[in-house]
Tab-separated table of C-alpha atoms in Angstrom:
chain	number	residue	atom	x	y	z
A	1	MET	CA	-11.404	-13.092	43.583
A	2	THR	CA	-13.632	-12.564	40.567
A	3	GLU	CA	-13.515	-15.021	37.729
A	4	SER	CA	-12.348	-12.346	35.255
A	5	SER	CA	-9.251	-11.515	37.316
A	6	VAL	CA	-7.886	-15.081	37.136
A	7	GLN	CA	-5.017	-15.197	34.642
A	8	PRO	CA	-5.587	-17.975	32.086
A	9	VAL	CA	-2.854	-20.585	31.868
A	10	ARG	CA	-0.663	-20.145	28.800
A	11	THR	CA	0.857	-23.365	27.563
A	12	PRO	CA	3.074	-24.881	26.196
A	13	VAL	CA	5.943	-22.929	27.751
A	14	HIS	CA	9.431	-22.854	26.209
A	15	GLU	CA	11.765	-20.190	27.550
A	16	PHE	CA	13.347	-18.040	24.849
A	17	ASP	CA	14.532	-14.408	24.827
A	18	TYR	CA	14.291	-13.068	21.281
A	19	ILE	CA	16.466	-10.066	22.193
A	20	ALA	CA	19.196	-11.432	24.466
A	21	ASP	CA	19.239	-15.229	23.989
A	22	PRO	CA	22.963	-16.174	23.851
A	23	GLY	CA	22.323	-18.382	20.816
A	24	VAL	CA	20.630	-15.533	18.945
A	25	LEU	CA	23.540	-13.219	19.706
A	26	ALA	CA	26.044	-15.847	18.545
A	27	ASP	CA	24.200	-16.740	15.302
A	28	CYS	CA	20.555	-15.766	15.024
A	29	HIS	CA	19.728	-18.068	12.104
A	30	ALA	CA	21.358	-21.110	13.703
A	31	ARG	CA	19.435	-20.440	16.928
A	32	TYR	CA	16.048	-20.026	15.236
A	33	TRP	CA	16.723	-23.192	13.234
A	34	GLU	CA	17.493	-25.034	16.480
A	35	LEU	CA	14.285	-23.641	17.977
A	36	LYS	CA	12.320	-24.864	14.951
A	37	GLU	CA	13.605	-28.389	15.566
A	38	THR	CA	13.270	-28.517	19.370
A	39	ALA	CA	10.413	-26.243	20.522
A	40	PRO	CA	6.621	-26.615	20.088
A	41	PRO	CA	4.921	-25.175	16.944
A	42	VAL	CA	3.563	-22.261	19.014
A	43	PHE	CA	4.845	-21.604	22.529
A	44	TRP	CA	4.759	-19.140	25.414
A	45	THR	CA	7.910	-17.613	26.878
A	46	ASN	CA	8.031	-15.555	30.077
A	47	ALA	CA	10.702	-13.204	28.694
A	48	HIS	CA	9.786	-9.511	28.289
A	49	GLY	CA	6.587	-9.731	30.291
A	50	GLY	CA	5.521	-12.925	28.535
A	51	HIS	CA	4.537	-13.484	24.896
A	52	TRP	CA	3.843	-16.178	22.328
A	53	VAL	CA	6.293	-17.258	19.618
A	54	CYS	CA	5.339	-18.765	16.246
A	55	ASN	CA	7.678	-21.646	15.473
A	56	THR	CA	6.388	-22.888	12.100
A	57	GLY	CA	6.069	-21.275	8.692
A	58	SER	CA	2.319	-21.916	8.699
A	59	SER	CA	1.746	-20.169	12.044
A	60	VAL	CA	3.826	-17.161	10.905
A	61	GLN	CA	1.812	-16.914	7.672
A	62	HIS	CA	-1.464	-17.123	9.589
A	63	VAL	CA	-0.484	-14.352	11.992
A	64	VAL	CA	0.745	-11.879	9.376
A	65	ARG	CA	-2.230	-12.548	7.077
A	66	HIS	CA	-4.941	-12.017	9.698
A	67	PRO	CA	-4.604	-8.414	10.896
A	68	GLU	CA	-8.176	-8.489	12.205
A	69	ILE	CA	-6.929	-10.816	14.982
A	70	PHE	CA	-3.200	-10.025	15.092
A	71	SER	CA	-2.870	-6.243	15.157
A	72	SER	CA	0.150	-4.102	14.219
A	73	ARG	CA	-0.696	-1.339	16.690
A	74	TYR	CA	2.418	-2.171	18.754
A	75	LEU	CA	5.605	-3.103	16.918
A	76	SER	CA	7.630	-4.102	19.950
A	77	ILE	CA	7.516	-6.700	22.708
A	78	PRO	CA	6.869	-5.624	25.355
A	79	PRO	CA	4.605	-2.937	23.821
A	80	ASN	CA	6.102	0.567	23.823
A	81	PRO	CA	3.085	2.919	23.761
A	82	ASP	CA	5.393	5.962	23.459
A	83	GLN	CA	6.973	4.833	20.189
A	84	PRO	CA	6.222	7.284	17.377
A	85	LYS	CA	3.488	5.986	15.103
A	86	MET	CA	4.598	4.620	11.740
A	87	ILE	CA	2.045	4.911	8.920
A	88	PRO	CA	1.017	2.560	7.369
A	89	GLU	CA	3.001	-0.148	9.216
A	90	MET	CA	1.233	0.353	12.565
A	91	LEU	CA	-2.274	0.635	11.091
A	92	ASP	CA	-4.792	-2.161	10.706
A	93	PRO	CA	-7.548	-2.422	8.081
A	94	PRO	CA	-9.489	-0.448	7.000
A	95	GLU	CA	-7.351	2.590	8.011
A	96	HIS	CA	-4.250	1.007	6.480
A	97	ARG	CA	-5.434	0.706	2.858
A	98	PRO	CA	-5.726	4.336	1.627
A	99	TYR	CA	-2.241	5.211	2.900
A	100	ARG	CA	-0.689	2.183	1.257
A	101	GLN	CA	-2.494	2.924	-2.010
A	102	MET	CA	-1.119	6.457	-1.938
A	103	LEU	CA	2.456	5.264	-1.324
A	104	ARG	CA	2.503	2.262	-3.672
A	105	PRO	CA	3.175	4.150	-6.947
A	106	PHE	CA	6.406	5.588	-5.521
A	107	PHE	CA	7.791	2.067	-5.028
A	108	GLU	CA	6.504	0.156	-8.055
A	109	SER	CA	9.186	-1.329	-10.284
A	110	LYS	CA	8.635	1.256	-13.037
A	111	ALA	CA	9.187	4.072	-10.517
A	112	ILE	CA	12.326	2.387	-9.143
A	113	GLU	CA	13.995	1.447	-12.474
A	114	PRO	CA	15.291	4.987	-13.204
A	115	LEU	CA	17.264	4.823	-9.921
A	116	GLU	CA	19.494	1.995	-11.125
A	117	ASP	CA	22.192	4.322	-12.487
A	118	ARG	CA	22.401	6.145	-9.137
A	119	VAL	CA	22.482	2.864	-7.197
A	120	THR	CA	25.282	1.675	-9.497
A	121	ALA	CA	27.215	4.920	-9.001
A	122	TRP	CA	26.960	4.713	-5.195
A	123	THR	CA	27.986	1.034	-5.287
A	124	ASP	CA	31.018	1.758	-7.466
A	125	GLN	CA	32.052	4.655	-5.237
A	126	LEU	CA	31.956	2.454	-2.132
A	127	LEU	CA	33.841	-0.366	-3.853
A	128	ASP	CA	36.471	2.135	-5.047
A	129	GLY	CA	37.255	2.747	-1.390
A	130	VAL	CA	37.980	-0.904	-0.535
A	131	THR	CA	38.911	-2.875	-3.669
A	132	GLY	CA	42.636	-2.128	-3.588
A	133	LYS	CA	42.950	-2.752	0.174
A	134	GLY	CA	42.247	-6.476	-0.022
A	135	GLU	CA	40.095	-6.364	3.103
A	136	CYS	CA	37.263	-4.518	4.811
A	137	GLU	CA	34.851	-4.673	7.692
A	138	PHE	CA	31.899	-5.122	5.376
A	139	VAL	CA	29.058	-3.832	7.567
A	140	GLU	CA	30.870	-0.564	8.275
A	141	ALA	CA	32.464	-0.022	4.852
A	142	ILE	CA	29.626	-1.000	2.512
A	143	GLY	CA	26.629	-2.765	4.058
A	144	SER	CA	25.556	0.139	6.247
A	145	ARG	CA	26.422	2.822	3.695
A	146	LEU	CA	24.874	1.856	0.352
A	147	PRO	CA	21.219	1.684	1.477
A	148	VAL	CA	21.560	4.903	3.495
A	149	ALA	CA	22.958	6.795	0.509
A	150	VAL	CA	20.270	5.491	-1.843
A	151	PHE	CA	17.438	6.220	0.574
A	152	MET	CA	18.630	9.702	1.529
A	153	GLU	CA	18.949	10.736	-2.101
A	154	LEU	CA	15.578	9.216	-3.035
A	155	PHE	CA	13.696	10.743	-0.114
A	156	GLY	CA	15.378	14.146	-0.234
A	157	PHE	CA	17.642	14.258	2.823
A	158	PRO	CA	20.842	16.335	2.568
A	159	MET	CA	23.808	14.018	2.012
A	160	GLU	CA	26.041	15.957	4.415
A	161	LYS	CA	24.012	14.352	7.238
A	162	PHE	CA	24.961	10.864	6.045
A	163	ASP	CA	27.093	9.760	9.022
A	164	GLU	CA	24.716	11.267	11.565
A	165	PHE	CA	21.799	9.379	10.044
A	166	ARG	CA	23.688	6.084	10.051
A	167	HIS	CA	24.455	6.441	13.766
A	168	LEU	CA	20.842	7.305	14.580
A	169	VAL	CA	19.589	4.178	12.801
A	170	THR	CA	22.126	1.761	14.291
A	171	GLY	CA	21.396	3.184	17.751
A	172	PHE	CA	17.639	2.922	17.320
A	173	PHE	CA	17.856	-0.720	16.231
A	174	HIS	CA	20.426	-1.732	18.860
A	175	SER	CA	18.681	-4.597	20.616
A	176	GLN	CA	20.030	-3.690	24.060
A	177	ALA	CA	18.776	-0.090	23.832
A	178	SER	CA	16.258	0.773	26.541
A	179	ASN	CA	12.893	2.277	25.626
A	180	GLU	CA	14.195	5.560	27.044
A	181	VAL	CA	17.251	5.568	24.754
A	182	ARG	CA	15.204	4.452	21.762
A	183	ASN	CA	12.562	7.113	22.367
A	184	ASN	CA	15.314	9.745	22.595
A	185	LEU	CA	16.807	8.623	19.266
A	186	ALA	CA	13.320	8.568	17.772
A	187	GLN	CA	12.859	12.197	18.788
A	188	GLN	CA	16.138	13.099	17.039
A	189	ILE	CA	14.932	11.349	13.887
A	190	VAL	CA	11.603	13.174	14.193
A	191	GLY	CA	13.508	16.470	14.431
A	192	HIS	CA	15.331	15.815	11.144
A	193	LEU	CA	12.064	14.808	9.484
A	194	ALA	CA	10.221	17.895	10.701
A	195	GLU	CA	12.969	20.127	9.333
A	196	LEU	CA	12.932	18.417	5.925
A	197	ILE	CA	9.135	18.373	5.610
A	198	GLN	CA	8.857	22.061	6.526
A	199	GLN	CA	11.553	22.928	3.961
A	200	ARG	CA	9.787	20.976	1.208
A	201	MET	CA	6.369	22.390	2.072
A	202	ALA	CA	7.866	25.833	1.493
A	203	GLU	CA	10.060	24.887	-1.479
A	204	PRO	CA	9.193	21.562	-3.188
A	205	ARG	CA	11.908	19.680	-5.078
A	206	ASP	CA	12.026	16.621	-7.320
A	207	ASP	CA	12.228	14.117	-4.467
A	208	MET	CA	9.903	11.624	-2.847
A	209	ILE	CA	8.946	13.644	0.228
A	210	SER	CA	7.915	16.632	-1.944
A	211	LYS	CA	5.665	14.312	-3.986
A	212	ILE	CA	4.164	12.705	-0.867
A	213	ILE	CA	3.381	16.181	0.536
A	214	VAL	CA	1.138	16.987	-2.449
A	215	SER	CA	-0.451	13.499	-2.552
A	216	GLU	CA	-3.966	12.814	-1.316
A	217	VAL	CA	-5.523	10.178	0.921
A	218	ASP	CA	-9.312	9.776	0.676
A	219	GLY	CA	-9.530	13.027	-1.304
A	220	ARG	CA	-7.552	15.193	1.122
A	221	LYS	CA	-3.957	16.306	1.600
A	222	LEU	CA	-1.944	14.692	4.398
A	223	GLY	CA	-1.563	16.569	7.661
A	224	PHE	CA	1.856	17.369	9.125
A	225	GLU	CA	1.618	14.599	11.738
A	226	GLU	CA	0.731	12.043	9.053
A	227	LEU	CA	3.697	13.153	6.944
A	228	MET	CA	5.942	12.808	9.979
A	229	SER	CA	4.615	9.329	10.688
A	230	ILE	CA	5.145	8.137	7.115
A	231	GLY	CA	8.622	9.688	7.079
A	232	PHE	CA	9.565	7.980	10.338
A	233	LEU	CA	8.704	4.577	8.882
A	234	MET	CA	10.569	5.306	5.642
A	235	PHE	CA	13.631	6.470	7.586
A	236	LEU	CA	13.903	3.246	9.575
A	237	ALA	CA	12.756	0.837	6.875
A	238	GLY	CA	15.005	2.384	4.258
A	239	LEU	CA	18.187	2.413	6.313
A	240	ASP	CA	18.433	-0.999	7.969
A	241	THR	CA	16.879	-3.815	5.972
A	242	VAL	CA	19.137	-3.897	2.905
A	243	THR	CA	22.181	-3.627	5.179
A	244	ASN	CA	21.094	-6.802	6.961
A	245	ALA	CA	20.238	-8.692	3.776
A	246	MET	CA	23.651	-7.857	2.316
A	247	SER	CA	25.592	-8.729	5.459
A	248	PHE	CA	23.962	-12.134	6.018
A	249	GLY	CA	24.230	-12.897	2.298
A	250	MET	CA	27.923	-12.036	2.165
A	251	ARG	CA	28.609	-14.070	5.283
A	252	HIS	CA	27.158	-17.129	3.538
A	253	LEU	CA	28.982	-16.463	0.272
A	254	ALA	CA	32.317	-16.129	2.080
A	255	HIS	CA	32.022	-19.849	2.888
A	256	ASP	CA	30.388	-21.077	-0.368
A	257	ASP	CA	33.148	-21.401	-2.986
A	258	THR	CA	30.877	-23.052	-5.563
A	259	LEU	CA	28.195	-20.375	-5.422
A	260	ARG	CA	30.799	-17.590	-5.597
A	261	GLN	CA	32.328	-19.187	-8.696
A	262	ARG	CA	28.886	-19.517	-10.254
A	263	ALA	CA	28.168	-15.806	-9.697
A	264	ILE	CA	31.564	-14.861	-11.149
A	265	ASP	CA	31.151	-17.085	-14.230
A	266	ASP	CA	27.474	-16.341	-14.857
A	267	PRO	CA	26.209	-13.006	-13.502
A	268	SER	CA	22.734	-13.802	-14.881
A	269	VAL	CA	22.283	-16.101	-11.872
A	270	ILE	CA	22.532	-13.179	-9.439
A	271	PRO	CA	18.767	-12.378	-9.231
A	272	ASN	CA	18.168	-16.019	-8.211
A	273	LEU	CA	21.063	-15.802	-5.765
A	274	VAL	CA	19.483	-12.716	-4.171
A	275	GLU	CA	16.127	-14.487	-3.720
A	276	GLU	CA	17.691	-17.633	-2.315
A	277	LEU	CA	19.825	-15.745	0.198
A	278	LEU	CA	16.726	-13.785	1.283
A	279	ARG	CA	14.867	-17.088	1.685
A	280	ARG	CA	17.602	-18.705	3.741
A	281	TYR	CA	18.595	-15.665	5.804
A	282	ALA	CA	15.472	-13.547	6.366
A	283	PHE	CA	16.012	-11.437	9.477
A	284	VAL	CA	12.738	-9.934	10.731
A	285	ALA	CA	10.727	-11.302	13.657
A	286	THR	CA	7.452	-9.400	13.531
A	287	PRO	CA	5.606	-8.562	16.780
A	288	ARG	CA	1.806	-8.604	16.712
A	289	TYR	CA	-0.835	-7.807	19.338
A	290	VAL	CA	-3.702	-10.285	19.828
A	291	VAL	CA	-7.021	-8.397	19.838
A	292	GLU	CA	-9.378	-11.308	20.508
A	293	ASP	CA	-9.199	-14.801	21.960
A	294	THR	CA	-8.186	-17.204	19.228
A	295	GLU	CA	-6.513	-20.532	18.507
A	296	LEU	CA	-3.290	-21.090	16.585
A	297	GLU	CA	-1.912	-24.554	15.799
A	298	GLY	CA	-4.153	-25.950	18.542
A	299	VAL	CA	-2.929	-23.436	21.153
A	300	LYS	CA	-5.291	-20.982	22.889
A	301	LEU	CA	-4.191	-17.335	22.681
A	302	PHE	CA	-5.901	-14.547	24.633
A	303	ALA	CA	-6.842	-10.964	23.816
A	304	GLY	CA	-4.107	-8.618	25.043
A	305	ASP	CA	-1.302	-11.146	24.473
A	306	CYS	CA	1.668	-10.383	22.222
A	307	ILE	CA	3.041	-12.820	19.658
A	308	LEU	CA	6.322	-12.907	17.743
A	309	ALA	CA	6.247	-14.116	14.115
A	310	PRO	CA	9.832	-14.869	12.914
A	311	LEU	CA	9.695	-14.474	9.127
A	312	PRO	CA	12.676	-16.787	8.345
A	313	LEU	CA	10.446	-19.755	9.226
A	314	VAL	CA	8.377	-19.286	6.058
A	315	GLY	CA	11.453	-19.807	3.882
A	316	TRP	CA	12.438	-22.794	6.025
A	317	ASP	CA	9.089	-24.574	5.682
A	318	GLU	CA	9.703	-28.050	4.192
A	319	GLY	CA	6.179	-27.924	2.734
A	320	LEU	CA	7.155	-24.895	0.626
A	321	THR	CA	10.850	-25.566	-0.047
A	322	GLU	CA	12.608	-28.896	-0.504
A	323	ASP	CA	15.743	-29.198	1.634
A	324	PRO	CA	15.374	-25.633	2.980
A	325	LYS	CA	18.681	-25.681	4.883
A	326	THR	CA	20.651	-25.845	1.617
A	327	VAL	CA	21.317	-22.691	-0.407
A	328	SER	CA	20.665	-23.421	-4.092
A	329	VAL	CA	20.114	-21.183	-7.133
A	330	GLU	CA	18.547	-24.074	-9.046
A	331	ARG	CA	15.115	-23.854	-7.437
A	332	GLN	CA	12.025	-23.352	-9.578
A	333	PHE	CA	10.462	-21.100	-6.942
A	334	TYR	CA	11.949	-19.045	-4.103
A	335	ARG	CA	9.208	-18.984	-1.489
A	336	HIS	CA	9.952	-16.762	1.480
A	337	ALA	CA	8.623	-13.895	3.585
A	338	ALA	CA	11.810	-11.835	3.882
A	339	PHE	CA	9.754	-8.803	2.824
A	340	GLY	CA	6.786	-9.815	4.953
A	341	SER	CA	3.491	-11.247	3.792
A	342	GLY	CA	-0.079	-10.040	3.659
A	343	ILE	CA	-1.150	-6.391	3.850
A	344	HIS	CA	2.142	-5.209	5.365
A	345	THR	CA	4.421	-6.682	2.691
A	346	CYS	CA	7.365	-4.292	2.358
A	347	LEU	CA	6.626	-1.449	-0.077
A	348	GLY	CA	10.325	-1.090	-0.834
A	349	LEU	CA	10.941	-4.652	-2.004
A	350	HIS	CA	11.673	-3.665	-5.637
A	351	LEU	CA	14.227	-1.091	-4.517
A	352	ALA	CA	15.798	-3.570	-2.071
A	353	ARG	CA	16.094	-6.246	-4.770
A	354	MET	CA	17.630	-3.738	-7.172
A	355	GLU	CA	20.225	-2.618	-4.602
A	356	LEU	CA	21.180	-6.220	-3.831
A	357	ILE	CA	21.435	-7.266	-7.492
A	358	VAL	CA	23.477	-4.185	-8.439
A	359	PHE	CA	25.774	-4.723	-5.461
A	360	TYR	CA	26.472	-8.436	-6.090
A	361	ARG	CA	27.094	-7.839	-9.804
A	362	ALA	CA	29.580	-5.084	-9.000
A	363	TRP	CA	31.303	-7.061	-6.229
A	364	PHE	CA	31.744	-10.245	-8.251
A	365	GLY	CA	32.740	-8.260	-11.340
A	366	ARG	CA	35.430	-6.280	-9.516
A	367	ILE	CA	36.554	-8.354	-6.528
A	368	GLY	CA	35.434	-11.908	-7.260
A	369	HIS	CA	36.362	-14.468	-4.591
A	370	PHE	CA	36.663	-13.468	-0.945
A	371	ARG	CA	36.800	-15.072	2.486
A	372	GLN	CA	35.720	-14.280	6.023
A	373	VAL	CA	38.403	-13.360	8.553
A	374	THR	CA	37.335	-14.237	12.083
A	375	LYS	CA	38.129	-11.566	14.640
A	376	GLY	CA	35.814	-12.593	17.458
A	377	ASP	CA	33.249	-9.814	17.080
A	378	GLU	CA	30.970	-11.494	14.540
A	379	THR	CA	27.990	-11.371	16.867
A	380	CYS	CA	24.385	-10.877	15.845
A	381	ARG	CA	21.878	-8.342	17.060
A	382	GLY	CA	18.675	-9.911	18.325
A	383	GLY	CA	15.245	-8.334	18.473
A	384	SER	CA	12.570	-7.783	15.867
A	385	VAL	CA	15.116	-6.823	13.176
A	386	MET	CA	18.153	-9.079	13.428
A	387	ALA	CA	21.520	-7.984	12.116
A	388	LEU	CA	25.152	-9.005	11.837
A	389	GLU	CA	27.231	-6.596	13.906
A	390	HIS	CA	30.529	-7.098	12.065
A	391	LEU	CA	31.770	-9.056	9.054
A	392	HIS	CA	35.498	-8.976	8.263
A	393	LEU	CA	36.249	-9.965	4.671
A	394	ALA	CA	39.522	-10.385	2.778
A	395	TRP	CA	40.453	-11.045	-0.863
A	396	ASP	CA	43.488	-11.021	-3.156
A	397	ALA	CA	43.838	-7.424	-4.278
């Protein structure tokens, strides 16, 4: 046996399945908090072909801020080489930069501000449908609908495809979906994108995809495949993240009478409330691919390994946030990585914040206090983007 064929020993080992761990499925944040307190700072698990897991805020920050060592070329563990490419999320420097620079103006706060009236209108329309009922399954009735409506209108998708798009996204992100199922759903998404891009190439409109089509990267227009790749990322990023932020935030608020009263009495606190709930309940665990042998928190990692960087740990770092387990809107700073960190920080963070602020203001202005009704299906979805499957809420109508 040659020396190069000997598999290096990966240690320390702590078994954990980020997709199907029973604790993650029961309550993903409680399970990751337990892991933070009981497992090593960086550890190896044999689940999913074997991979590393960051278990401290500092190790997560290091991984996401060093793309030259921790590559984004595969965004799943185990790697799925057939997954459609997502530009710029799956690119490393220097290829990543020109695409991000081209896209950034579409998502800056001054570009997003004019959307507030539309976000408010969609929010009011959704609340109209539930306010008088005194109850709703929040994820289905509002959480999964508001971000989809906002994104589809912004990007240029026809609104009559609303329900179809929602089902495609929830299916794609379902943690138990096989690569085969996910690839099939991806191809359906790609089909919708191709149709839209071809329509807008022929007849541009005043929507984001039409503007991206005529944009330039390094002095040239984007090719069809590049447009498809960017659209695929926007489709998935735009339709799932705000849903999850809302659902986890509302679950907390259902059990926090004091914070609810504060938001009702003083709506000016809502931007702080949004940041604090993002800090406490971030929901992305980012996969990265190790491209060279390196060391992290004293642990040796090897080229070709995969590593999971759970972003909630940054907001839970005692060195950055005093008493991080407690939700408080009295903090001077809200330090978290709910939108990522480093070169892949979420482009849509201003839009996401706006949607959340508009939603909470409308909810507390119209409905006020509410409570969670337990029906036994309040499970979480594991994986790289964690979610709350159901959230039953009730209030005095």
